Coordinates of C-alpha atoms and ligand atoms in Angstrom, one line a residue:
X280 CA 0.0 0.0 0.0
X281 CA 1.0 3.6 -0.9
X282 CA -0.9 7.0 -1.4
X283 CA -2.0 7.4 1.8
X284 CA -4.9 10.1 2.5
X285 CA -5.9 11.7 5.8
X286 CA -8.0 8.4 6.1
X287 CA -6.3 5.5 4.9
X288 CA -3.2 6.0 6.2
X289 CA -4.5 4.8 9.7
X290 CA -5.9 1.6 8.5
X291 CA -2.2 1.0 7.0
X292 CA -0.5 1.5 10.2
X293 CA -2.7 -1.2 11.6
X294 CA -1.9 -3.4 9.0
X295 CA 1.7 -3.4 9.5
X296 CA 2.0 -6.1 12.8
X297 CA 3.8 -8.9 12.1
X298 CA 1.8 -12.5 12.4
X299 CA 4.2 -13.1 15.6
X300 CA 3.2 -9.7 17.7
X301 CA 2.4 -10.9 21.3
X302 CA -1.7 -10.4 21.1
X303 CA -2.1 -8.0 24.1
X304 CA 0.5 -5.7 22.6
X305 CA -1.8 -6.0 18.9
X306 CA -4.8 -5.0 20.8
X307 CA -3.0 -2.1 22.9
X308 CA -1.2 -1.2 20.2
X309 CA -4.2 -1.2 18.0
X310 CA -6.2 0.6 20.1
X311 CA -3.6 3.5 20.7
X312 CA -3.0 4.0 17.0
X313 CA -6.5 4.6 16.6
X314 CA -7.0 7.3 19.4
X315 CA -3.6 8.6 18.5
X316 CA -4.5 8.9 14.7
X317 CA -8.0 10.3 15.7
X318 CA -6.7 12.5 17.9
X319 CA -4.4 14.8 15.5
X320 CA -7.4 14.5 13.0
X321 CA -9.7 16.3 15.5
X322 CA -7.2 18.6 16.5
X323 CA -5.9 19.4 13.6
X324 CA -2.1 19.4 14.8
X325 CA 0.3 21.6 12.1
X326 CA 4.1 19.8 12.2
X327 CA 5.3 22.8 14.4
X328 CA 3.0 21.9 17.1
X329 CA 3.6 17.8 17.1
X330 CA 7.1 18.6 17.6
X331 CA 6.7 20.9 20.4
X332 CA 4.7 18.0 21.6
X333 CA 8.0 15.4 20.9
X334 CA 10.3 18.4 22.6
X335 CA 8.0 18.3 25.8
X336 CA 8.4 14.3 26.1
X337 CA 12.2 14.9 25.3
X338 CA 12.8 17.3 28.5
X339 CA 10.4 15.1 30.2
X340 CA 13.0 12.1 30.0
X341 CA 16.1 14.4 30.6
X342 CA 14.6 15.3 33.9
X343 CA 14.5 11.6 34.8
X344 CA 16.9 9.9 37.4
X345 CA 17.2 7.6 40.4
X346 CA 14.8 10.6 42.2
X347 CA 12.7 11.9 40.2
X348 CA 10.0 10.3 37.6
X349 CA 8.3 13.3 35.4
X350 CA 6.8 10.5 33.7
X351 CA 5.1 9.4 36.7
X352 CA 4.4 13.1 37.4
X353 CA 2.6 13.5 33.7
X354 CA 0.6 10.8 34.4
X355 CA -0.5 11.5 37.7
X356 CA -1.9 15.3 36.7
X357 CA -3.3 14.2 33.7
X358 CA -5.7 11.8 35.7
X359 CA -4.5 8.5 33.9
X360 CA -2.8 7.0 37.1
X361 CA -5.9 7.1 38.7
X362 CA -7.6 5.7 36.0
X363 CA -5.4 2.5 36.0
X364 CA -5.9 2.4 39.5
X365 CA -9.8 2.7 39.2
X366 CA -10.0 -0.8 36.7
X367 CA -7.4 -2.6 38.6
X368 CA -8.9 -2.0 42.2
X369 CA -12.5 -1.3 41.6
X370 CA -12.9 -2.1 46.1
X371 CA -16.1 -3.3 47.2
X372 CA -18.4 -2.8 50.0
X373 CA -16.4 -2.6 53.4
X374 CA -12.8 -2.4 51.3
X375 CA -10.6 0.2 51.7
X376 CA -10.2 2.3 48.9
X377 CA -7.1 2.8 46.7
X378 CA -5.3 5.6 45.2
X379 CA -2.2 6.3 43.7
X380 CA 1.8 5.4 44.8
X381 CA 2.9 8.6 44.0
X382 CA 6.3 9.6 43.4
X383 CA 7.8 9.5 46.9
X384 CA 7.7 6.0 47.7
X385 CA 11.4 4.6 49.1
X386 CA 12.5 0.7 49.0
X387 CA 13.7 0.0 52.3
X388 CA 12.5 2.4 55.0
X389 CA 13.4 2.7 58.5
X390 CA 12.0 0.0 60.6
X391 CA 9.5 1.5 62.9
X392 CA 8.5 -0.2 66.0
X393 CA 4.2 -0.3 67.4
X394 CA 4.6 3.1 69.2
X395 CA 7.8 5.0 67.5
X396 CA 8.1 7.6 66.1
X397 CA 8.0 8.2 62.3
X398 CA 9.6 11.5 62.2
X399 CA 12.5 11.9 65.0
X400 CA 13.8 15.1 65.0
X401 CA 10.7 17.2 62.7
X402 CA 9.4 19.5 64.9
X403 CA 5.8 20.3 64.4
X404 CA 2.3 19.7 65.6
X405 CA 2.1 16.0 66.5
X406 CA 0.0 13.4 65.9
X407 CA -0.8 9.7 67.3
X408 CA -1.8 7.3 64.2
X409 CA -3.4 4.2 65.4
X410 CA -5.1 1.6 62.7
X411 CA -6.4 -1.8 62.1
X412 CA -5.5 -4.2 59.6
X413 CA -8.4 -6.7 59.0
X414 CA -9.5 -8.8 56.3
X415 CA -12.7 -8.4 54.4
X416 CA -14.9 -10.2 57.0
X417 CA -13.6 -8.4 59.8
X418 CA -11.2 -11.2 61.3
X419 CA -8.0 -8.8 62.3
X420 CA -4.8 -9.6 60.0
X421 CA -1.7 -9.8 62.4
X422 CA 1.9 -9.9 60.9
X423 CA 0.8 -7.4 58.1
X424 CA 3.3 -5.1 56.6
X425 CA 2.5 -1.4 56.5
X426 CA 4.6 1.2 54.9
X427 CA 4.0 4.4 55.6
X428 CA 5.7 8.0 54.6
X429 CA 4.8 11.8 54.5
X430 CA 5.5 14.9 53.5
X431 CA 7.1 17.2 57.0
X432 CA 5.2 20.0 58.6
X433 CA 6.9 22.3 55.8
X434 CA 5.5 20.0 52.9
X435 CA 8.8 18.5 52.2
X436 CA 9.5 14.1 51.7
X437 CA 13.2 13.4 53.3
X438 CA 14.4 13.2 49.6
X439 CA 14.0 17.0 49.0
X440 CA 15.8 17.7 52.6
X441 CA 19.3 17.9 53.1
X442 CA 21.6 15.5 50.3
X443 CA 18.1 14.1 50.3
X444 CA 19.9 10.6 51.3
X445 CA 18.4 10.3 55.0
X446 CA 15.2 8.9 55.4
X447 CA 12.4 10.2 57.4
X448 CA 9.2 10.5 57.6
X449 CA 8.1 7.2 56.9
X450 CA 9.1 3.4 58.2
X451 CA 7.8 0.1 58.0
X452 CA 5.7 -1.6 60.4
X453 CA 4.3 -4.8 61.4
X454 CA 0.6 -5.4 62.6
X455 CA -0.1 -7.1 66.2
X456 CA -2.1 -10.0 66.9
X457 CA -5.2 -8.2 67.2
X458 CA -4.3 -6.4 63.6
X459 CA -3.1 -3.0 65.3
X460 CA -0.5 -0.8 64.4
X461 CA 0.7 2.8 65.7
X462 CA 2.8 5.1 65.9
X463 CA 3.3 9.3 66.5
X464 CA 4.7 11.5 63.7
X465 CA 4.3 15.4 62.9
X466 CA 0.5 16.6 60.7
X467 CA 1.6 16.0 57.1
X468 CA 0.9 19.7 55.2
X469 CA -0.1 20.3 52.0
X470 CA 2.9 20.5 49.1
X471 CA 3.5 21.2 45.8
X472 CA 4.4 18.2 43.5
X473 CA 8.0 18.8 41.8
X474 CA 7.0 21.6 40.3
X475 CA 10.2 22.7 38.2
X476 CA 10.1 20.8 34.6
X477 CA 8.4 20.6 31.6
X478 CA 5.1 18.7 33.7
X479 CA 4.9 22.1 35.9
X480 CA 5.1 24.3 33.1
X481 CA 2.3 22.3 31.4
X482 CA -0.1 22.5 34.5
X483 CA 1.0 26.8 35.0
X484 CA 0.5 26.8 31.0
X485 CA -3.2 25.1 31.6
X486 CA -3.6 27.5 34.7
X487 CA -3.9 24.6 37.1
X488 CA -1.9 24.7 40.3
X489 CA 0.5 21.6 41.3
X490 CA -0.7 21.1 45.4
X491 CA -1.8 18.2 46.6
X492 CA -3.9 18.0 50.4
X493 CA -1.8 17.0 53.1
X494 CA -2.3 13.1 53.5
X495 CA 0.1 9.9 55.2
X496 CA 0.7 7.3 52.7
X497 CA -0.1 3.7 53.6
X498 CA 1.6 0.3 51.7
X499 CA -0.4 -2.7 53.6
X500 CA 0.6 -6.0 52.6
X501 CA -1.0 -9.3 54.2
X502 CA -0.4 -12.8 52.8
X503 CA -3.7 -14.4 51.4
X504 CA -5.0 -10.8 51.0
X505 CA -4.7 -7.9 47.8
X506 CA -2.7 -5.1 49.0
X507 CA -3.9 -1.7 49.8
X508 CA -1.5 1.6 48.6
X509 CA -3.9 4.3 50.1
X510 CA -2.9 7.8 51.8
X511 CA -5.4 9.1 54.3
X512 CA -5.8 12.8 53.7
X513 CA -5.9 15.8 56.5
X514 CA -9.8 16.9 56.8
X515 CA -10.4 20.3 56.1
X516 CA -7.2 21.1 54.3
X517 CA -7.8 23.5 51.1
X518 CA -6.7 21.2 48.4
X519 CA -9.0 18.3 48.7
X520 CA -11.7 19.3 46.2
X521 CA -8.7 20.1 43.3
X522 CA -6.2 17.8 44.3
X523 CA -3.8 17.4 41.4
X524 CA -3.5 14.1 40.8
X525 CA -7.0 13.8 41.3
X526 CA -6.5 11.0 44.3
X527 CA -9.2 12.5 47.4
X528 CA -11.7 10.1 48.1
X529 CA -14.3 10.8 50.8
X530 CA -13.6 7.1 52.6
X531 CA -10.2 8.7 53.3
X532 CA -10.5 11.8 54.7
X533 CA -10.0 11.6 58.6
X534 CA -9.7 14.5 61.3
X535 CA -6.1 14.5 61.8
X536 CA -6.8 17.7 64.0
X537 CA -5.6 21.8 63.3
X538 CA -1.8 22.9 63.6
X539 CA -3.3 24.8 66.5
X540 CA -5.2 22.2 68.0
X541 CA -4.8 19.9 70.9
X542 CA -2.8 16.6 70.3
X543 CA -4.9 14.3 68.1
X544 CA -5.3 11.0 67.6
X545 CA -6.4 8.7 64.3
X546 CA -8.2 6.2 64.2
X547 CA -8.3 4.1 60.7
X548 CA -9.5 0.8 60.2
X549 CA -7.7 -0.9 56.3
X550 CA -9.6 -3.6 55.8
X551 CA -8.4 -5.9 52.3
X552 CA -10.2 -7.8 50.0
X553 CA -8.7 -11.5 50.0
X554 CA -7.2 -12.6 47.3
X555 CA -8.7 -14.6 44.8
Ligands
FE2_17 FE1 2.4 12.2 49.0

């Protein structure tokens, strides 16, 4: 085939995979030429624009390394990680709900023991966490693994502190017998995501601003049981309704208490679905 129009030149593309292409990748594949082709048709794209669009991935790659994902970043403020995360964990009645990883998460945190503290040495209003790990029917899950981090009372994660090699702010804990865990840390604020590439001048460009509500992340992992990657965000805070990564959910929003406030505590109950 040659002579392609406006029309048939997206037919051609799909024509073009090989009788040996892996069938998932055919019908991805497929599916995203489509949209893709569609896509500059209704927008009528000129060449100068496609390549500003090809320049914007290119810086998006550059300001990739060991800490920092724009990738991630693009997909997060464009709503697509939460997406993904919507088919793959739709919950259920009773289940906790999911939301995104985010771009903070460390391998190998601090080991944090039922009653420590999660941020030694971060001064700030503080706050005593204490949650339940159960299973779908209610029976409590001991021996779970939780992860937690946060941003500090100044919305900064330990990587944008310092050499940004200490961690802080976060550990990993083990659930008791009767499925509890806790712990004290500092009220997690508000913060910008990494604001200073090409997926921050996108959102200034759009006129959207880059905070997300102040929120603790949770990892909880049980054997027999699908885990849960959840934050629970800080009730009242002034981002939840235009979060931007679009992550707030109403079934975790809890009372964390005010910066001026008395010492609070949180309660939270994670209960998982088991696995199938
Ligand atoms: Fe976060």
């Amino acid at each position: 085939m040659r002579n392609f129009t406006e029309q048939s030149i997206t037919e051609a593309a799909l024509e073009r995979f090989g009788t040996d292409c892996d069938p998932r990748l055919r019908e991805v594949m497929t599916s995203f030429i489509r949209h893709l082709h569609d896509f500059v048709r209704e927008t009528r794209i000129t060449p100068d624009e496609w390549l500003k669009g090809i320049q914007f991935l290119t810086e998006c790659g550059e300001f990739c390394d060991d800490k920092r994902q724009e990738f991630i970043l693009l997909s997060d403020t464009l709503g697509v990680s939460m997406l993904v995360d919507a088919i793959e964990n739709p919950g259920g009645p009773g289940i906790t709900e999911s939301t995104v990883l985010g771009p903070f998460f460390r391998e190998n945190p601090p080991i944090v023991a039922n009653g420590g503290d999660l941020a030694p040495g971060i001064a700030g209003k503080r706050v005593d966490i204490d949650c339940r790990v159960s299973s779908e029917d209610g029976a409590p899950i001991a021996g779970a693994q939780i992860d937690c981090w946060q941003s500090s009372p100044d919305g900064f994660y330990d990587s944008q502190m310092g050499d940004g090699e200490a961690h802080n702010l976060r550990g990993r804990l083990k659930s008791e017998k009767d499925g509890r865990f806790w712990f004290n840390t500092t009220l997690p604020a508000s913060y910008p995501i990494p604001d200073d590439g090409p997926v921050g001048n996108l959102m200034r460009a759009m006129g959207r601003h880059c905070m997300r509500p102040g929120h603790l992340h949770f990892w909880v992992q049980a054997p027999g049981h699908r885990q849960v990657i959840t934050p629970l965000f800080v009730r009242g805070d002034k981002y939840l309704e235009s979060d931007v990564v679009f992550g707030v959910k109403d079934t975790l929003i809890v009372d964390f208490g005010t910066q001026q406030g008395p010492r609070q505590r949180v309660r939270y109950d994670f209960r998982l679905k088991k696995a199938a």
